Coordinates of N, CA and C in Angstrom, one line a residue:
X1 N -9.4 82.1 31.4 CA -8.4 82.3 30.3 C -7.4 81.1 30.4
X2 N -7.0 80.6 29.2 CA -6.1 79.6 29.1 C -5.1 79.8 28.0
X3 N -3.9 79.2 28.0 CA -3.0 79.3 26.9 C -2.3 78.0 26.6
X4 N -1.8 77.9 25.4 CA -1.2 76.7 24.9 C 0.3 76.9 24.8
X5 N 1.1 76.0 25.3 CA 2.5 76.0 25.3 C 3.0 74.8 24.6
X6 N 3.8 74.9 23.5 CA 4.5 73.8 22.9 C 5.8 73.6 23.5
X7 N 6.0 72.5 24.1 CA 7.3 72.2 24.8 C 8.3 71.5 23.8
X8 N 8.8 72.3 22.9 CA 9.7 71.6 21.9 C 10.6 72.7 21.3
X9 N 11.8 72.3 21.0 CA 12.7 73.2 20.2 C 12.7 72.9 18.7
X10 N 11.9 71.9 18.3 CA 11.8 71.4 17.0 C 11.1 72.4 16.1
X11 N 11.7 73.0 15.0 CA 11.0 73.8 14.1 C 9.9 73.1 13.4
X12 N 10.1 71.8 13.2 CA 9.1 71.0 12.5 C 7.8 70.9 13.3
X13 N 7.9 70.7 14.6 CA 6.7 70.6 15.4 C 6.0 72.0 15.5
X14 N 6.8 73.0 15.5 CA 6.2 74.4 15.5 C 5.4 74.6 14.2
X15 N 5.9 74.2 13.1 CA 5.3 74.3 11.8 C 4.0 73.5 11.7
X16 N 4.1 72.3 12.3 CA 2.9 71.4 12.2 C 1.8 72.0 13.1
X17 N 2.1 72.4 14.3 CA 1.1 72.9 15.2 C 0.5 74.2 14.6
X18 N 1.3 75.0 14.0 CA 0.8 76.2 13.4 C -0.2 76.0 12.3
X19 N -0.1 74.8 11.7 CA -1.1 74.4 10.6 C -2.5 74.4 11.1
X20 N -2.7 74.2 12.5 CA -4.0 74.1 13.0 C -4.6 75.5 13.2
X21 N -3.7 76.6 13.1 CA -4.2 77.9 13.2 C -4.5 78.4 14.7
X22 N -3.9 77.7 15.6 CA -4.1 78.0 17.0 C -2.9 78.9 17.5
X23 N -3.2 79.7 18.5 CA -2.1 80.5 19.0 C -1.4 79.8 20.1
X24 N 0.0 79.8 20.1 CA 0.7 79.1 21.1 C 2.1 79.7 21.3
X25 N 2.6 79.5 22.5 CA 4.0 79.9 22.7 C 4.9 78.7 22.8
X26 N 6.2 78.9 22.8 CA 7.2 77.8 22.7 C 8.1 77.9 23.9
X27 N 8.3 76.7 24.5 CA 9.4 76.6 25.5 C 10.1 75.3 25.3
X28 N 11.3 75.1 25.8 CA 12.0 73.9 25.6 C 12.6 73.5 27.0
X29 N 13.0 72.3 27.1 CA 13.7 71.8 28.3 C 14.7 70.8 27.9
X30 N 15.8 70.8 28.7 CA 16.9 69.9 28.4 C 16.8 68.7 29.4
X31 N 16.7 67.5 28.9 CA 16.6 66.3 29.7 C 17.6 65.3 29.2
X32 N 17.9 64.3 30.1 CA 18.7 63.2 29.7 C 17.8 62.3 28.9
X33 N 18.1 62.1 27.6 CA 17.3 61.3 26.7 C 17.9 59.9 26.4
X34 N 18.7 59.5 27.3 CA 19.3 58.1 27.1 C 18.3 57.1 27.5
X35 N 18.0 56.1 26.5 CA 17.1 55.0 26.9 C 17.6 54.2 28.0
X36 N 16.7 53.7 28.9 CA 17.1 52.8 29.9 C 17.5 51.5 29.4
X37 N 18.3 50.7 30.1 CA 18.7 49.4 29.6 C 17.5 48.5 29.4
X38 N 17.3 48.0 28.2 CA 16.2 47.1 27.9 C 14.9 47.7 27.8
X39 N 14.8 49.1 27.7 CA 13.6 49.8 27.7 C 13.0 49.6 26.3
X40 N 11.7 49.2 26.1 CA 11.1 49.1 24.8 C 10.9 50.4 24.2
X41 N 10.9 50.5 22.9 CA 10.7 51.7 22.2 C 9.5 52.5 22.6
X42 N 8.4 51.8 22.7 CA 7.1 52.5 23.0 C 7.2 53.1 24.4
X43 N 7.8 52.4 25.3 CA 7.9 52.8 26.7 C 8.8 54.1 26.8
X44 N 9.9 54.0 26.1 CA 10.9 55.1 26.1 C 10.3 56.4 25.5
X45 N 9.7 56.3 24.4 CA 9.2 57.5 23.7 C 8.1 58.1 24.5
X46 N 7.2 57.3 25.2 CA 6.2 57.9 26.0 C 6.7 58.5 27.3
X47 N 7.8 57.9 27.8 CA 8.4 58.5 29.0 C 9.0 59.8 28.7
X48 N 9.6 59.9 27.6 CA 10.3 61.2 27.2 C 9.2 62.3 27.0
X49 N 8.1 62.0 26.4 CA 7.1 63.0 26.1 C 6.5 63.5 27.5
X50 N 6.2 62.5 28.4 CA 5.7 62.9 29.7 C 6.7 63.7 30.5
X51 N 7.9 63.3 30.5 CA 8.9 64.1 31.3 C 9.1 65.5 30.8
X52 N 9.1 65.6 29.4 CA 9.2 67.0 28.9 C 8.0 67.9 29.2
X53 N 6.8 67.3 29.0 CA 5.6 68.1 29.3 C 5.5 68.5 30.8
X54 N 5.8 67.6 31.7 CA 5.6 67.9 33.1 C 6.7 68.8 33.6
X55 N 7.9 68.7 33.0 CA 9.0 69.6 33.4 C 8.6 71.1 33.1
X56 N 8.0 71.3 31.9 CA 7.6 72.6 31.5 C 6.4 73.0 32.2
X57 N 5.5 72.1 32.5 CA 4.3 72.5 33.3 C 4.7 73.0 34.7
X58 N 5.7 72.4 35.3 CA 6.1 72.8 36.6 C 6.7 74.2 36.5
X59 N 7.4 74.5 35.4 CA 8.0 75.8 35.2 C 6.9 76.9 35.1
X60 N 5.9 76.5 34.2 CA 4.8 77.4 34.0 C 4.0 77.7 35.2
X61 N 3.7 76.6 36.0 CA 2.9 76.8 37.2 C 3.6 77.6 38.3
X62 N 4.9 77.4 38.4 CA 5.7 78.1 39.4 C 5.8 79.6 39.1
X63 N 5.8 79.9 37.8 CA 5.9 81.3 37.4 C 4.6 82.0 37.0
X64 N 3.5 81.2 37.1 CA 2.2 81.8 36.6 C 1.4 82.4 37.7
X65 N 0.3 82.9 37.3 CA -0.6 83.6 38.3 C -1.6 82.6 38.9
X66 N -2.0 82.8 40.1 CA -2.9 82.0 40.8 C -4.2 81.8 40.0
X67 N -4.6 80.6 39.8 CA -5.9 80.4 39.1 C -5.7 80.3 37.6
X68 N -4.6 80.6 37.0 CA -4.4 80.6 35.6 C -4.3 79.1 35.1
X69 N -4.8 78.8 34.0 CA -4.8 77.5 33.4 C -4.0 77.5 32.2
X70 N -3.1 76.5 32.1 CA -2.3 76.4 30.9 C -2.3 75.0 30.4
X71 N -2.1 74.9 29.1 CA -2.0 73.6 28.4 C -0.6 73.4 27.9
X72 N 0.1 72.4 28.3 CA 1.4 72.2 27.8 C 1.4 70.9 27.0
X73 N 2.0 71.0 25.8 CA 2.0 70.0 24.8 C 3.5 69.6 24.5
X74 N 3.9 68.4 24.7 CA 5.2 67.9 24.3 C 5.2 66.6 23.6
X75 N 6.2 66.4 22.8 CA 6.2 65.1 22.0 C 7.7 64.6 21.9
X76 N 7.8 63.3 21.6 CA 9.1 62.7 21.3 C 8.9 61.7 20.2
X77 N 9.9 61.7 19.3 CA 9.8 60.9 18.1 C 11.0 60.0 18.0
X78 N 10.9 58.8 17.7 CA 12.0 57.9 17.4 C 11.7 57.0 16.2
X79 N 12.8 56.4 15.7 CA 12.6 55.3 14.8 C 12.8 54.0 15.5
X80 N 12.3 52.9 14.9 CA 12.6 51.6 15.5 C 12.7 50.6 14.4
X81 N 13.7 49.8 14.5 CA 14.0 48.7 13.5 C 14.4 47.5 14.2
X82 N 13.6 46.4 14.1 CA 13.9 45.1 14.7 C 14.2 45.3 16.2
X83 N 13.4 46.1 16.9 CA 13.6 46.3 18.3 C 14.6 47.3 18.7
X84 N 15.4 47.8 17.8 CA 16.4 48.8 18.1 C 15.9 50.2 18.0
X85 N 16.1 51.0 19.0 CA 15.7 52.4 19.0 C 16.6 53.2 18.1
X86 N 16.1 54.0 17.2 CA 16.8 54.8 16.3 C 16.6 56.3 16.7
X87 N 17.5 56.9 17.4 CA 17.4 58.3 17.8 C 18.2 59.1 16.9
X88 N 18.6 60.3 17.3 CA 19.4 61.2 16.4 C 20.8 60.6 16.3
X89 N 21.4 60.6 15.1 CA 22.7 60.0 14.9 C 23.8 60.8 15.7
X90 N 24.7 60.1 16.3 CA 25.7 60.7 17.1 C 26.8 61.4 16.2
X91 N 27.1 60.7 15.1 CA 28.1 61.2 14.1 C 27.9 60.5 12.8
X92 N 28.8 60.7 11.9 CA 28.6 60.2 10.5 C 28.6 58.7 10.5
X93 N 29.5 58.0 11.3 CA 29.5 56.6 11.3 C 28.2 56.0 11.8
X94 N 27.6 56.6 12.9 CA 26.4 56.2 13.4 C 25.3 56.3 12.4
X95 N 25.3 57.5 11.7 CA 24.3 57.7 10.6 C 24.3 56.7 9.5
X96 N 25.6 56.5 9.1 CA 25.7 55.5 8.0 C 25.2 54.1 8.4
X97 N 25.5 53.7 9.6 CA 25.0 52.5 10.1 C 23.5 52.4 10.1
X98 N 22.8 53.5 10.5 CA 21.4 53.5 10.5 C 20.8 53.4 9.1
X99 N 21.4 54.1 8.1 CA 20.9 54.1 6.8 C 21.1 52.7 6.2
X100 N 22.2 52.1 6.4 CA 22.4 50.8 5.8 C 21.5 49.7 6.4
X101 N 21.2 49.9 7.7 CA 20.3 49.0 8.4 C 18.9 49.1 7.8
X102 N 18.5 50.4 7.5 CA 17.1 50.6 7.0 C 17.0 50.5 5.5
X103 N 18.1 50.4 4.8 CA 18.1 50.3 3.3 C 17.2 49.1 2.9
X104 N 16.2 49.4 2.0 CA 15.4 48.4 1.5 C 14.5 47.7 2.4
X105 N 14.3 48.2 3.6 CA 13.5 47.6 4.6 C 12.4 48.5 5.1
X106 N 11.5 48.0 5.9 CA 10.5 48.7 6.6 C 10.8 48.9 8.0
X107 N 10.7 50.2 8.5 CA 10.9 50.5 9.9 C 9.7 51.2 10.5
X108 N 9.7 51.4 11.8 CA 8.6 52.1 12.4 C 9.0 53.5 12.9
X109 N 8.2 54.4 12.8 CA 8.4 55.7 13.4 C 7.3 55.9 14.5
X110 N 7.7 56.1 15.7 CA 6.8 56.2 16.9 C 6.9 57.6 17.5
X111 N 5.8 58.3 17.6 CA 5.7 59.6 18.3 C 4.8 59.4 19.5
X112 N 5.2 59.9 20.6 CA 4.3 60.0 21.8 C 4.1 61.5 22.0
X113 N 2.8 61.8 22.3 CA 2.4 63.2 22.5 C 1.8 63.2 23.9
X114 N 2.2 64.1 24.7 CA 1.7 64.3 26.1 C 1.1 65.7 26.2
X115 N -0.1 65.8 26.7 CA -0.7 67.1 27.0 C -1.1 67.2 28.4
X116 N -0.7 68.3 29.1 CA -1.0 68.5 30.5 C -1.8 69.8 30.7
X117 N -2.9 69.7 31.3 CA -3.6 70.9 31.7 C -3.2 71.2 33.2
X118 N -2.5 72.3 33.3 CA -1.8 72.5 34.6 C -2.3 73.9 35.2
X119 N -2.1 73.9 36.5 CA -2.4 75.1 37.3 C -1.5 75.2 38.5
X120 N -1.8 76.0 39.5 CA -0.9 76.2 40.6 C -0.7 74.9 41.4
X121 N -1.7 74.0 41.5 CA -1.7 72.8 42.3 C -1.4 71.6 41.5
X122 N -0.2 71.0 41.6 CA 0.1 69.9 40.7 C -0.8 68.7 40.9
X123 N -1.3 68.5 42.1 CA -2.2 67.4 42.4 C -3.5 67.4 41.6
X124 N -3.8 68.6 41.0 CA -5.1 68.8 40.3 C -4.8 68.8 38.8
X125 N -3.6 68.6 38.4 CA -3.3 68.6 36.9 C -4.0 67.4 36.3
X126 N -4.3 67.5 35.0 CA -4.8 66.4 34.2 C -3.9 66.2 33.0
X127 N -3.8 65.0 32.6 CA -2.8 64.6 31.6 C -3.3 63.5 30.7
X128 N -2.9 63.7 29.4 CA -3.3 62.7 28.4 C -2.0 62.3 27.6
X129 N -1.9 61.1 27.3 CA -0.7 60.6 26.5 C -1.2 59.8 25.3
X130 N -0.7 60.0 24.2 CA -1.1 59.2 23.0 C 0.2 58.8 22.2
X131 N 0.3 57.6 21.8 CA 1.4 57.2 21.0 C 0.9 56.7 19.6
X132 N 1.6 57.1 18.6 CA 1.2 56.8 17.2 C 2.4 56.2 16.5
X133 N 2.1 55.1 15.7 CA 3.1 54.4 15.0 C 2.8 54.5 13.5
X134 N 3.8 54.8 12.7 CA 3.7 54.8 11.2 C 4.8 53.9 10.7
X135 N 4.5 53.0 9.7 CA 5.5 52.2 9.1 C 6.0 52.9 7.8
X136 N 7.3 52.9 7.7 CA 8.0 53.6 6.6 C 8.9 52.6 5.9
X137 N 8.8 52.6 4.6 CA 9.6 51.7 3.8 C 10.6 52.5 3.0
X138 N 11.9 52.1 3.2 CA 13.0 52.7 2.4 C 13.3 51.9 1.2
X139 N 13.7 52.6 0.1 CA 14.2 52.0 -1.1 C 15.6 51.5 -0.7
X140 N 16.2 50.7 -1.6 CA 17.6 50.3 -1.4 C 18.5 51.5 -1.6
X141 N 19.4 51.7 -0.7 CA 20.3 52.9 -0.7 C 21.7 52.6 -1.2
X142 N 22.2 53.4 -2.0 CA 23.6 53.3 -2.4 C 24.5 54.0 -1.4
X143 N 25.8 53.7 -1.3 CA 26.7 54.4 -0.5 C 26.8 55.8 -0.9
X144 N 26.7 56.1 -2.2 CA 26.8 57.5 -2.7 C 25.6 58.3 -2.2
X145 N 24.4 57.7 -2.2 CA 23.2 58.4 -1.7 C 23.4 58.7 -0.2
X146 N 23.8 57.7 0.5 CA 24.0 57.9 2.0 C 25.0 59.0 2.3
X147 N 26.1 59.0 1.6 CA 27.1 60.0 1.8 C 26.6 61.4 1.4
X148 N 25.9 61.5 0.3 CA 25.4 62.8 -0.2 C 24.4 63.4 0.7
X149 N 23.6 62.5 1.3 CA 22.6 63.0 2.2 C 23.2 63.5 3.5
X150 N 24.2 62.8 4.0 CA 24.9 63.3 5.2 C 25.5 64.7 4.9
X151 N 26.1 64.9 3.8 CA 26.7 66.1 3.4 C 25.7 67.3 3.4
X152 N 24.4 67.0 3.3 CA 23.5 68.1 3.3 C 23.3 68.8 4.7
X153 N 23.8 68.0 5.7 CA 23.7 68.5 7.1 C 22.3 68.2 7.7
X154 N 21.4 67.7 6.9 CA 20.0 67.5 7.4 C 19.9 66.4 8.5
X155 N 20.6 65.3 8.4 CA 20.3 64.2 9.3 C 20.6 64.4 10.8
X156 N 21.5 65.3 11.1 CA 22.0 65.4 12.5 C 21.0 65.6 13.6
X157 N 19.9 66.4 13.3 CA 18.9 66.6 14.3 C 17.6 65.9 14.1
X158 N 17.7 64.8 13.3 CA 16.5 64.0 13.0 C 16.5 62.6 13.6
X159 N 15.4 62.3 14.3 CA 15.3 60.9 14.8 C 15.3 59.9 13.7
X160 N 16.2 58.9 13.8 CA 16.3 58.0 12.7 C 17.2 58.4 11.6
X161 N 17.7 59.7 11.7 CA 18.7 60.2 10.8 C 18.1 60.7 9.5
X162 N 16.8 60.9 9.3 CA 16.3 61.5 8.1 C 15.0 62.3 8.4
X163 N 14.7 63.2 7.4 CA 13.5 64.0 7.5 C 12.7 63.8 6.3
X164 N 11.5 63.2 6.5 CA 10.6 62.8 5.4 C 10.0 64.1 4.7
X165 N 10.0 65.2 5.4 CA 9.4 66.4 4.9 C 10.4 67.2 4.0
X166 N 11.7 66.7 3.9 CA 12.7 67.4 3.1 C 13.4 66.4 2.3
X167 N 14.8 66.5 2.2 CA 15.5 65.7 1.3 C 15.5 64.2 1.6
X168 N 15.2 63.9 2.8 CA 15.1 62.5 3.2 C 13.9 61.8 2.5
X169 N 13.0 62.5 1.9 CA 11.9 61.9 1.2 C 12.3 61.2 0.0
X170 N 13.5 61.4 -0.5 CA 14.1 60.7 -1.6 C 14.4 59.3 -1.3
X171 N 14.4 58.9 0.0 CA 14.7 57.5 0.4 C 13.4 56.7 0.6
X172 N 12.2 57.4 0.7 CA 11.0 56.8 1.2 C 10.2 56.2 0.0
X173 N 10.1 54.9 0.0 CA 9.3 54.2 -1.0 C 7.8 54.2 -0.7
X174 N 7.5 54.3 0.6 CA 6.1 54.3 1.0 C 5.9 54.4 2.5
X175 N 4.7 54.9 2.9 CA 4.4 54.9 4.3 C 3.0 54.3 4.5
X176 N 2.8 53.8 5.7 CA 1.5 53.3 6.1 C 1.2 53.9 7.5
X177 N 0.3 54.9 7.4 CA -0.1 55.5 8.7 C 0.0 57.0 8.5
X178 N 0.1 57.7 9.6 CA 0.1 59.2 9.7 C 1.4 59.8 9.2
X179 N 1.3 60.7 8.2 CA 2.5 61.4 7.7 C 3.0 62.4 8.7
X180 N 2.1 63.2 9.3 CA 2.5 64.2 10.3 C 3.2 63.5 11.5
X181 N 2.9 62.3 11.8 CA 3.6 61.5 12.8 C 5.1 61.4 12.5
X182 N 5.4 61.1 11.3 CA 6.8 60.9 10.9 C 7.5 62.2 10.9
X183 N 6.8 63.3 10.6 CA 7.5 64.6 10.7 C 7.8 64.9 12.2
X184 N 6.9 64.5 13.1 CA 7.2 64.7 14.5 C 6.0 65.1 15.4
X185 N 4.8 65.3 14.8 CA 3.6 65.6 15.6 C 2.4 65.1 14.9
X186 N 1.8 64.0 15.4 CA 0.6 63.5 14.7 C -0.6 64.4 15.1
X187 N -1.1 65.1 14.1 CA -2.0 66.2 14.3 C -3.4 65.8 14.8
X188 N -3.9 64.7 14.2 CA -5.2 64.3 14.6 C -5.3 63.9 16.1
X189 N -4.3 63.1 16.5 CA -4.2 62.6 17.8 C -3.9 63.8 18.8
X190 N -3.1 64.7 18.4 CA -2.8 65.9 19.2 C -4.0 66.7 19.5
X191 N -4.8 66.9 18.5 CA -6.1 67.7 18.7 C -7.0 66.9 19.6
X192 N -7.0 65.6 19.4 CA -8.0 64.8 20.3 C -7.6 64.9 21.7
X193 N -6.3 64.7 22.1 CA -6.0 64.7 23.5 C -6.1 66.1 24.1
X194 N -5.9 67.2 23.3 CA -6.1 68.5 23.8 C -7.6 68.7 24.1
X195 N -8.4 68.3 23.2 CA -9.9 68.4 23.4 C -10.4 67.6 24.6
X196 N -9.8 66.5 24.8 CA -10.2 65.7 26.0 C -9.9 66.5 27.3
X197 N -8.9 67.4 27.3 CA -8.6 68.1 28.4 C -9.3 69.5 28.5
X198 N -10.1 69.7 27.5 CA -10.9 71.0 27.5 C -10.4 72.1 26.6
X199 N -9.3 71.8 25.9 CA -8.8 72.8 24.9 C -9.5 72.5 23.6
X200 N -10.4 73.3 23.2 CA -11.2 73.1 21.9 C -10.4 73.7 20.8
X201 N -9.8 72.8 20.0 CA -8.9 73.3 18.9 C -9.7 74.1 17.9
X202 N -11.0 73.7 17.6 CA -11.8 74.4 16.6 C -12.1 75.8 17.1
X203 N -12.4 75.9 18.3 CA -12.7 77.3 18.9 C -11.5 78.1 18.9
X204 N -10.3 77.5 19.2 CA -9.1 78.3 19.3 C -8.5 78.7 18.0
X205 N -9.0 78.2 16.9 CA -8.4 78.5 15.6 C -8.6 80.0 15.3
X206 N -7.6 80.6 14.7 CA -7.6 82.0 14.4 C -8.2 82.1 13.0
X207 N -9.4 82.5 12.9 CA -10.1 82.6 11.6 C -9.6 83.8 10.8

């Protein structure tokens, strides 16, 4: 018997994973998400995904039954513009700076997904990590549009300060790559790494 645990407090990731029709539970973990000095965007986002997944896997294994197998799935998403990591805006000033920097330009959205098949003995755990990059092009933004978007309250919990699945879509002139990656969980790659660990998404679907 096995179970799938999504290690995320993000409602968007819950909604995306639910699209696959698989049964899962949700846990979250609080970690220091400060990038290390000079840490490249790809390295940072992969490190965060792995740390989240393994922290929850340890919690599950410590509280689980002997011999029980669990699959923990965690992800982290950031924006990146000219080498600068774009995480969630700290405040309005930070948000406005992000929007003006991205206005009329192309930026990257990177999500790393980590899946851990865990049990009582950590030395026997198996792990897969996959990072996905999507290029997003913004139209030229006016100060009025930036201010109005901030007033919606939507940007505060969004990596890069916007949500493509909601009102932030009004800024997006085009994307190249995975749409679900920009929302926060690249579904094709997520299913692939789960299946590499023995969790068959097609079998697990609730028909």
